[in-house]
Amino acid sequence: MDISLPEHGLQLGTWLQTGSSVIAELADASGFDWLLIDLEHGSGTEAAVLPQLQAIRRAAGIVRVGAPHPDLIGRVLDWGAAGVMVPHVSTVEKAELCVRAMRYPPLGDRGLAYMSRSHGYGMNQQTEETAPLFFAQIETIEAVENARAIAALDGVDVLFVGPADLRRNIQAYPQRATRDYTACLQEVAAAAQAAGKSCGLLLGHSDDALEFQALGFTHLAIETDITLLREGYRRALQPLRVNGAGKARLNGSPGLPAVRARNGAEVKCP
């Protein structure tokens, strides 16, 4: 499934940070175009990646590695990831290293293993390479300055802005910044468009999608599984909370109901 071309229109994804294959399966069934398994900031380990990829049947499963280590990039591709996101791709040289780690010779250095899941455990030994998607994260002032050269590199499919890191970088090094945050987004979008590539962004709220789509961002991630669960829990609890002097506060604990033992005696909550 090719989700990299901008002419395909809006491509909606979300972040998977819990490491749960159940949530990955639910997100896939919910209709997202792509799902990002997060090994950089997520709670799951490498051992949780394969079960999540196996649970994703319709969407494109993308894995964000914590660093551009060729062995890890090759491993998640062998497990069947449709693509890889790499953080802090600030130069063309870094982007080239990632591309080479994702491609087989002569275009790259990735090792070939027919017994891997990506080759049907040995039942699919075609030699034609289906190039995996490469999401290069633009998260620094330097990356924005090099965005046009990075986008022009063969093998880069999506320039993906990391909003928190980019904002932090601009604030931390104001003497280096030649653009404010909004202007940086405009430059990244222009760089992608000039190279015929896509650009994307992680959104904190789905309400912001139209604004960034108007800027040219096509690959939008709508929140994360953790934030969606958190806000869902809050919405479920909020109407049941009682304002004022503790009508909903039992046994000294906010919102915790009294617990009774089998004999009917009340057990104090800690």
mmCIF file of C-alpha atoms in Angstrom:
data_model
loop_
_atom_site.group_PDB
_atom_site.id
_atom_site.type_symbol
_atom_site.label_atom_id
_atom_site.label_comp_id
_atom_site.label_asym_id
_atom_site.label_seq_id
_atom_site.Cartn_x
_atom_site.Cartn_y
_atom_site.Cartn_z
ATOM 1 C CA MET A 1 0.000 0.000 0.000
ATOM 2 C CA ASP A 2 1.592 3.263 -1.140
ATOM 3 C CA ILE A 3 0.583 6.186 1.069
ATOM 4 C CA SER A 4 3.514 8.419 0.180
ATOM 5 C CA LEU A 5 2.287 10.350 -2.842
ATOM 6 C CA PRO A 6 0.734 13.764 -2.199
ATOM 7 C CA GLU A 7 -1.806 13.319 -4.991
ATOM 8 C CA HIS A 8 -3.423 10.614 -2.882
ATOM 9 C CA GLY A 9 -4.833 13.422 -0.753
ATOM 10 C CA LEU A 10 -5.266 13.531 2.986
ATOM 11 C CA GLN A 11 -3.748 10.534 4.793
ATOM 12 C CA LEU A 12 -4.801 10.234 8.426
ATOM 13 C CA GLY A 13 -2.779 8.327 10.975
ATOM 14 C CA THR A 14 -2.297 8.101 14.700
ATOM 15 C CA TRP A 15 0.496 7.299 17.148
ATOM 16 C CA LEU A 16 0.615 3.931 18.933
ATOM 17 C CA GLN A 17 2.563 4.427 22.164
ATOM 18 C CA THR A 18 1.140 1.814 24.528
ATOM 19 C CA GLY A 19 2.728 -1.161 22.798
ATOM 20 C CA SER A 20 -0.659 -2.904 22.772
ATOM 21 C CA SER A 21 -1.540 -5.126 19.825
ATOM 22 C CA VAL A 22 -5.202 -4.898 20.882
ATOM 23 C CA ILE A 23 -5.150 -1.115 20.493
ATOM 24 C CA ALA A 24 -3.232 -1.459 17.217
ATOM 25 C CA GLU A 25 -5.946 -3.785 15.908
ATOM 26 C CA LEU A 26 -8.706 -1.437 17.077
ATOM 27 C CA ALA A 27 -7.015 1.589 15.500
ATOM 28 C CA ASP A 28 -6.626 -0.339 12.256
ATOM 29 C CA ALA A 29 -10.298 -1.320 12.251
ATOM 30 C CA SER A 30 -11.269 2.289 12.947
ATOM 31 C CA GLY A 31 -10.187 3.372 9.484
ATOM 32 C CA PHE A 32 -6.842 5.155 9.817
ATOM 33 C CA ASP A 33 -4.708 5.189 6.668
ATOM 34 C CA TRP A 34 -1.461 4.645 8.568
ATOM 35 C CA LEU A 35 -0.420 3.798 12.111
ATOM 36 C CA LEU A 36 2.843 4.785 13.771
ATOM 37 C CA ILE A 37 4.376 2.342 16.256
ATOM 38 C CA ASP A 38 6.583 4.528 18.432
ATOM 39 C CA LEU A 39 9.883 3.081 19.631
ATOM 40 C CA GLU A 40 11.340 6.493 20.434
ATOM 41 C CA HIS A 41 8.956 7.752 23.129
ATOM 42 C CA GLY A 42 6.430 4.926 23.359
ATOM 43 C CA SER A 43 5.968 2.493 26.242
ATOM 44 C CA GLY A 44 6.378 -0.623 24.119
ATOM 45 C CA THR A 45 9.649 -2.451 23.543
ATOM 46 C CA GLU A 46 11.010 -3.995 20.354
ATOM 47 C CA ALA A 47 9.327 -7.246 21.390
ATOM 48 C CA ALA A 48 5.924 -5.541 21.068
ATOM 49 C CA VAL A 49 6.477 -4.365 17.486
ATOM 50 C CA LEU A 50 5.854 -7.655 15.654
ATOM 51 C CA PRO A 51 2.505 -8.420 17.391
ATOM 52 C CA GLN A 52 1.308 -4.902 16.554
ATOM 53 C CA LEU A 53 2.313 -5.235 12.916
ATOM 54 C CA GLN A 54 0.516 -8.585 12.771
ATOM 55 C CA ALA A 55 -2.615 -6.911 14.170
ATOM 56 C CA ILE A 56 -2.541 -4.174 11.514
ATOM 57 C CA ARG A 57 -4.188 -5.613 8.422
ATOM 58 C CA ARG A 58 -5.500 -2.628 6.455
ATOM 59 C CA ALA A 59 -3.505 0.476 7.341
ATOM 60 C CA ALA A 60 0.176 1.003 6.586
ATOM 61 C CA GLY A 61 2.205 0.098 9.671
ATOM 62 C CA ILE A 62 5.062 2.571 10.162
ATOM 63 C CA VAL A 63 7.666 2.118 12.901
ATOM 64 C CA ARG A 64 9.505 5.064 14.419
ATOM 65 C CA VAL A 65 12.933 3.934 15.553
ATOM 66 C CA GLY A 66 14.712 5.837 18.305
ATOM 67 C CA ALA A 67 17.838 6.432 16.229
ATOM 68 C CA PRO A 68 18.993 5.603 12.683
ATOM 69 C CA HIS A 69 20.645 2.309 13.593
ATOM 70 C CA PRO A 70 20.798 0.180 10.411
ATOM 71 C CA ASP A 71 20.284 -3.078 12.317
ATOM 72 C CA LEU A 72 17.041 -1.865 13.928
ATOM 73 C CA ILE A 73 15.757 -0.337 10.682
ATOM 74 C CA GLY A 74 16.389 -3.607 8.867
ATOM 75 C CA ARG A 75 14.795 -5.650 11.639
ATOM 76 C CA VAL A 76 11.482 -3.769 11.721
ATOM 77 C CA LEU A 77 11.308 -3.950 7.914
ATOM 78 C CA ASP A 78 11.915 -7.702 8.093
ATOM 79 C CA TRP A 79 9.001 -7.884 10.560
ATOM 80 C CA GLY A 80 6.742 -6.376 7.892
ATOM 81 C CA ALA A 81 6.698 -2.639 8.554
ATOM 82 C CA ALA A 82 5.506 -0.683 5.522
ATOM 83 C CA GLY A 83 7.956 2.051 6.364
ATOM 84 C CA VAL A 84 10.180 3.676 8.937
ATOM 85 C CA MET A 85 10.149 7.073 10.603
ATOM 86 C CA VAL A 86 13.499 8.375 11.827
ATOM 87 C CA PRO A 87 13.756 11.305 14.252
ATOM 88 C CA HIS A 88 16.124 14.273 13.916
ATOM 89 C CA VAL A 89 16.990 13.938 10.232
ATOM 90 C CA SER A 90 18.692 17.300 10.018
ATOM 91 C CA THR A 91 21.049 16.831 7.052
ATOM 92 C CA VAL A 92 21.129 15.149 3.658
ATOM 93 C CA GLU A 93 23.936 12.912 4.908
ATOM 94 C CA LYS A 94 21.731 11.571 7.731
ATOM 95 C CA ALA A 95 18.885 11.027 5.305
ATOM 96 C CA GLU A 96 21.181 9.132 2.920
ATOM 97 C CA LEU A 97 22.295 6.793 5.724
ATOM 98 C CA CYS A 98 18.658 6.007 6.499
ATOM 99 C CA VAL A 99 17.799 5.350 2.868
ATOM 100 C CA ARG A 100 20.733 2.988 2.485
ATOM 101 C CA ALA A 101 19.690 1.088 5.626
ATOM 102 C CA MET A 102 16.199 0.630 4.156
ATOM 103 C CA ARG A 103 17.179 -0.593 0.685
ATOM 104 C CA TYR A 104 18.850 -3.713 -0.645
ATOM 105 C CA PRO A 105 22.048 -3.554 -2.735
ATOM 106 C CA PRO A 106 22.941 -1.919 -5.049
ATOM 107 C CA LEU A 107 20.739 0.938 -3.764
ATOM 108 C CA GLY A 108 21.574 0.304 -0.127
ATOM 109 C CA ASP A 109 23.088 -1.970 2.495
ATOM 110 C CA ARG A 110 20.074 -3.791 3.938
ATOM 111 C CA GLY A 111 20.631 -7.499 4.448
ATOM 112 C CA LEU A 112 18.366 -9.944 2.647
ATOM 113 C CA ALA A 113 16.610 -12.695 4.622
ATOM 114 C CA TYR A 114 13.940 -14.657 2.740
ATOM 115 C CA MET A 115 12.766 -16.395 5.914
ATOM 116 C CA SER A 116 11.575 -13.083 7.396
ATOM 117 C CA ARG A 117 7.921 -12.037 7.636
ATOM 118 C CA SER A 118 8.408 -9.407 4.923
ATOM 119 C CA HIS A 119 9.072 -12.276 2.482
ATOM 120 C CA GLY A 120 6.246 -14.493 3.725
ATOM 121 C CA TYR A 121 8.627 -16.551 5.875
ATOM 122 C CA GLY A 122 10.307 -17.896 2.746
ATOM 123 C CA MET A 123 7.178 -18.445 0.659
ATOM 124 C CA ASN A 124 7.678 -15.239 -1.300
ATOM 125 C CA GLN A 125 11.185 -14.980 -2.703
ATOM 126 C CA GLN A 126 10.683 -12.342 -5.375
ATOM 127 C CA THR A 127 13.810 -10.306 -5.956
ATOM 128 C CA GLU A 128 12.014 -7.113 -6.994
ATOM 129 C CA GLU A 129 12.334 -4.564 -4.234
ATOM 130 C CA THR A 130 9.243 -2.779 -2.984
ATOM 131 C CA ALA A 131 10.819 0.283 -1.444
ATOM 132 C CA PRO A 132 9.578 0.940 2.093
ATOM 133 C CA LEU A 133 8.331 4.393 2.993
ATOM 134 C CA PHE A 134 10.732 6.772 4.690
ATOM 135 C CA PHE A 135 9.334 9.461 6.967
ATOM 136 C CA ALA A 136 12.195 11.877 7.695
ATOM 137 C CA GLN A 137 11.469 13.915 10.807
ATOM 138 C CA ILE A 138 12.198 17.623 10.585
ATOM 139 C CA GLU A 139 12.704 18.731 14.178
ATOM 140 C CA THR A 140 15.445 21.349 14.269
ATOM 141 C CA ILE A 141 16.372 24.701 12.757
ATOM 142 C CA GLU A 142 19.118 22.929 10.796
ATOM 143 C CA ALA A 143 16.614 20.426 9.395
ATOM 144 C CA VAL A 144 14.327 23.210 8.188
ATOM 145 C CA GLU A 145 17.248 24.925 6.491
ATOM 146 C CA ASN A 146 18.110 21.638 4.749
ATOM 147 C CA ALA A 147 14.505 20.605 4.062
ATOM 148 C CA ARG A 148 14.666 21.214 0.309
ATOM 149 C CA ALA A 149 17.810 19.142 -0.113
ATOM 150 C CA ILE A 150 16.438 16.357 2.094
ATOM 151 C CA ALA A 151 13.148 16.295 0.174
ATOM 152 C CA ALA A 152 15.013 16.080 -3.145
ATOM 153 C CA LEU A 153 16.798 12.896 -2.078
ATOM 154 C CA ASP A 154 15.540 9.731 -3.769
ATOM 155 C CA GLY A 155 14.136 7.466 -1.060
ATOM 156 C CA VAL A 156 12.686 10.213 1.132
ATOM 157 C CA ASP A 157 8.901 10.023 0.909
ATOM 158 C CA VAL A 158 7.558 12.269 3.669
ATOM 159 C CA LEU A 159 8.992 15.266 5.506
ATOM 160 C CA PHE A 160 7.365 14.865 8.895
ATOM 161 C CA VAL A 161 7.547 17.748 11.363
ATOM 162 C CA GLY A 162 8.007 16.970 15.033
ATOM 163 C CA PRO A 163 6.192 20.023 16.456
ATOM 164 C CA ALA A 164 7.345 19.785 20.078
ATOM 165 C CA ASP A 165 11.030 19.358 19.236
ATOM 166 C CA LEU A 166 10.984 22.007 16.506
ATOM 167 C CA ARG A 167 9.346 24.567 18.790
ATOM 168 C CA ARG A 168 11.804 23.725 21.566
ATOM 169 C CA ASN A 169 14.766 24.041 19.212
ATOM 170 C CA ILE A 170 13.636 27.482 18.018
ATOM 171 C CA GLN A 171 13.134 28.648 21.605
ATOM 172 C CA ALA A 172 16.423 27.162 22.822
ATOM 173 C CA TYR A 173 18.551 28.683 20.043
ATOM 174 C CA PRO A 174 16.927 31.991 19.047
ATOM 175 C CA GLN A 175 20.238 33.263 17.695
ATOM 176 C CA ARG A 176 20.192 30.516 15.066
ATOM 177 C CA ALA A 177 16.561 30.855 14.060
ATOM 178 C CA THR A 178 15.879 32.719 10.828
ATOM 179 C CA ARG A 179 12.158 31.820 10.890
ATOM 180 C CA ASP A 180 9.446 31.530 13.489
ATOM 181 C CA TYR A 181 7.550 28.251 13.928
ATOM 182 C CA THR A 182 4.813 29.061 11.416
ATOM 183 C CA ALA A 183 7.350 30.113 8.803
ATOM 184 C CA CYS A 184 9.242 26.855 9.406
ATOM 185 C CA LEU A 185 6.081 24.879 8.668
ATOM 186 C CA GLN A 186 5.570 26.869 5.482
ATOM 187 C CA GLU A 187 9.156 26.186 4.396
ATOM 188 C CA VAL A 188 8.835 22.438 5.019
ATOM 189 C CA ALA A 189 5.579 22.318 3.046
ATOM 190 C CA ALA A 190 7.174 24.274 0.199
ATOM 191 C CA ALA A 191 10.222 21.992 0.212
ATOM 192 C CA ALA A 192 8.053 18.885 -0.054
ATOM 193 C CA GLN A 193 5.912 20.368 -2.794
ATOM 194 C CA ALA A 194 8.935 21.448 -4.842
ATOM 195 C CA ALA A 195 10.317 17.890 -4.751
ATOM 196 C CA GLY A 196 6.982 16.213 -5.411
ATOM 197 C CA LYS A 197 7.043 14.664 -1.944
ATOM 198 C CA SER A 198 4.601 14.645 0.962
ATOM 199 C CA CYS A 199 4.770 16.396 4.312
ATOM 200 C CA GLY A 200 3.149 15.566 7.599
ATOM 201 C CA LEU A 201 2.651 16.620 11.193
ATOM 202 C CA LEU A 202 1.478 15.244 14.539
ATOM 203 C CA LEU A 203 -1.654 17.083 15.679
ATOM 204 C CA GLY A 204 -2.750 17.502 19.267
ATOM 205 C CA HIS A 205 -6.379 17.873 18.194
ATOM 206 C CA SER A 206 -8.290 16.784 15.118
ATOM 207 C CA ASP A 207 -9.840 20.277 14.935
ATOM 208 C CA ASP A 208 -6.480 21.557 13.634
ATOM 209 C CA ALA A 209 -6.436 19.260 10.597
ATOM 210 C CA LEU A 210 -8.047 21.647 8.100
ATOM 211 C CA GLU A 211 -5.636 24.459 8.990
ATOM 212 C CA PHE A 212 -2.556 22.330 8.305
ATOM 213 C CA GLN A 213 -4.072 20.673 5.270
ATOM 214 C CA ALA A 214 -4.484 24.179 3.825
ATOM 215 C CA LEU A 215 -0.734 24.689 4.310
ATOM 216 C CA GLY A 216 -0.058 21.588 2.232
ATOM 217 C CA PHE A 217 0.345 18.945 4.932
ATOM 218 C CA THR A 218 -1.186 15.672 3.738
ATOM 219 C CA HIS A 219 0.032 13.081 6.262
ATOM 220 C CA LEU A 220 -1.576 14.106 9.532
ATOM 221 C CA ALA A 221 -1.368 12.058 12.716
ATOM 222 C CA ILE A 222 -4.361 12.597 14.991
ATOM 223 C CA GLU A 223 -3.184 12.411 18.594
ATOM 224 C CA THR A 224 -1.885 9.186 20.181
ATOM 225 C CA ASP A 225 -3.505 6.143 21.730
ATOM 226 C CA ILE A 226 -2.456 7.435 25.156
ATOM 227 C CA THR A 227 -3.991 10.901 24.684
ATOM 228 C CA LEU A 228 -7.175 9.439 23.209
ATOM 229 C CA LEU A 229 -7.510 7.048 26.150
ATOM 230 C CA ARG A 230 -6.712 9.803 28.639
ATOM 231 C CA GLU A 231 -9.313 12.175 27.249
ATOM 232 C CA GLY A 232 -11.851 9.370 26.955
ATOM 233 C CA TYR A 233 -11.392 8.530 30.634
ATOM 234 C CA ARG A 234 -11.715 12.197 31.549
ATOM 235 C CA ARG A 235 -14.906 12.626 29.553
ATOM 236 C CA ALA A 236 -16.390 9.528 31.161
ATOM 237 C CA LEU A 237 -15.596 10.722 34.682
ATOM 238 C CA GLN A 238 -16.222 14.455 34.414
ATOM 239 C CA PRO A 239 -20.063 14.367 34.446
ATOM 240 C CA LEU A 240 -19.969 12.128 37.525
ATOM 241 C CA ARG A 241 -17.743 14.396 39.532
ATOM 242 C CA VAL A 242 -19.588 16.596 42.004
ATOM 243 C CA ASN A 243 -18.394 20.146 42.453
ATOM 244 C CA GLY A 244 -18.182 21.439 45.966
ATOM 245 C CA ALA A 245 -17.193 20.022 49.290
ATOM 246 C CA GLY A 246 -16.533 16.413 48.497
ATOM 247 C CA LYS A 247 -19.860 14.704 47.822
ATOM 248 C CA ALA A 248 -17.992 12.499 45.379
ATOM 249 C CA ARG A 249 -15.085 12.050 47.754
ATOM 250 C CA LEU A 250 -15.565 8.889 49.734
ATOM 251 C CA ASN A 251 -13.199 7.585 52.393
ATOM 252 C CA GLY A 252 -10.882 10.536 51.821
ATOM 253 C CA SER A 253 -10.018 9.544 48.256
ATOM 254 C CA PRO A 254 -11.282 11.680 45.356
ATOM 255 C CA GLY A 255 -13.818 9.841 43.274
ATOM 256 C CA LEU A 256 -13.123 6.369 44.719
ATOM 257 C CA PRO A 257 -16.263 4.533 45.832
ATOM 258 C CA ALA A 258 -16.453 2.587 49.049
ATOM 259 C CA VAL A 259 -15.537 -1.072 48.667
ATOM 260 C CA ARG A 260 -17.414 -3.745 50.567
ATOM 261 C CA ALA A 261 -16.126 -7.142 51.528
ATOM 262 C CA ARG A 262 -18.190 -10.266 50.935
ATOM 263 C CA ASN A 263 -19.584 -10.028 54.479
ATOM 264 C CA GLY A 264 -20.944 -6.556 53.713
ATOM 265 C CA ALA A 265 -18.443 -4.678 55.886
ATOM 266 C CA GLU A 266 -17.108 -1.489 54.359
ATOM 267 C CA VAL A 267 -13.421 -1.549 53.479
ATOM 268 C CA LYS A 268 -11.640 1.787 53.601
ATOM 269 C CA CYS A 269 -9.873 2.752 50.403
ATOM 270 C CA PRO A 270 -6.252 3.806 50.945
#
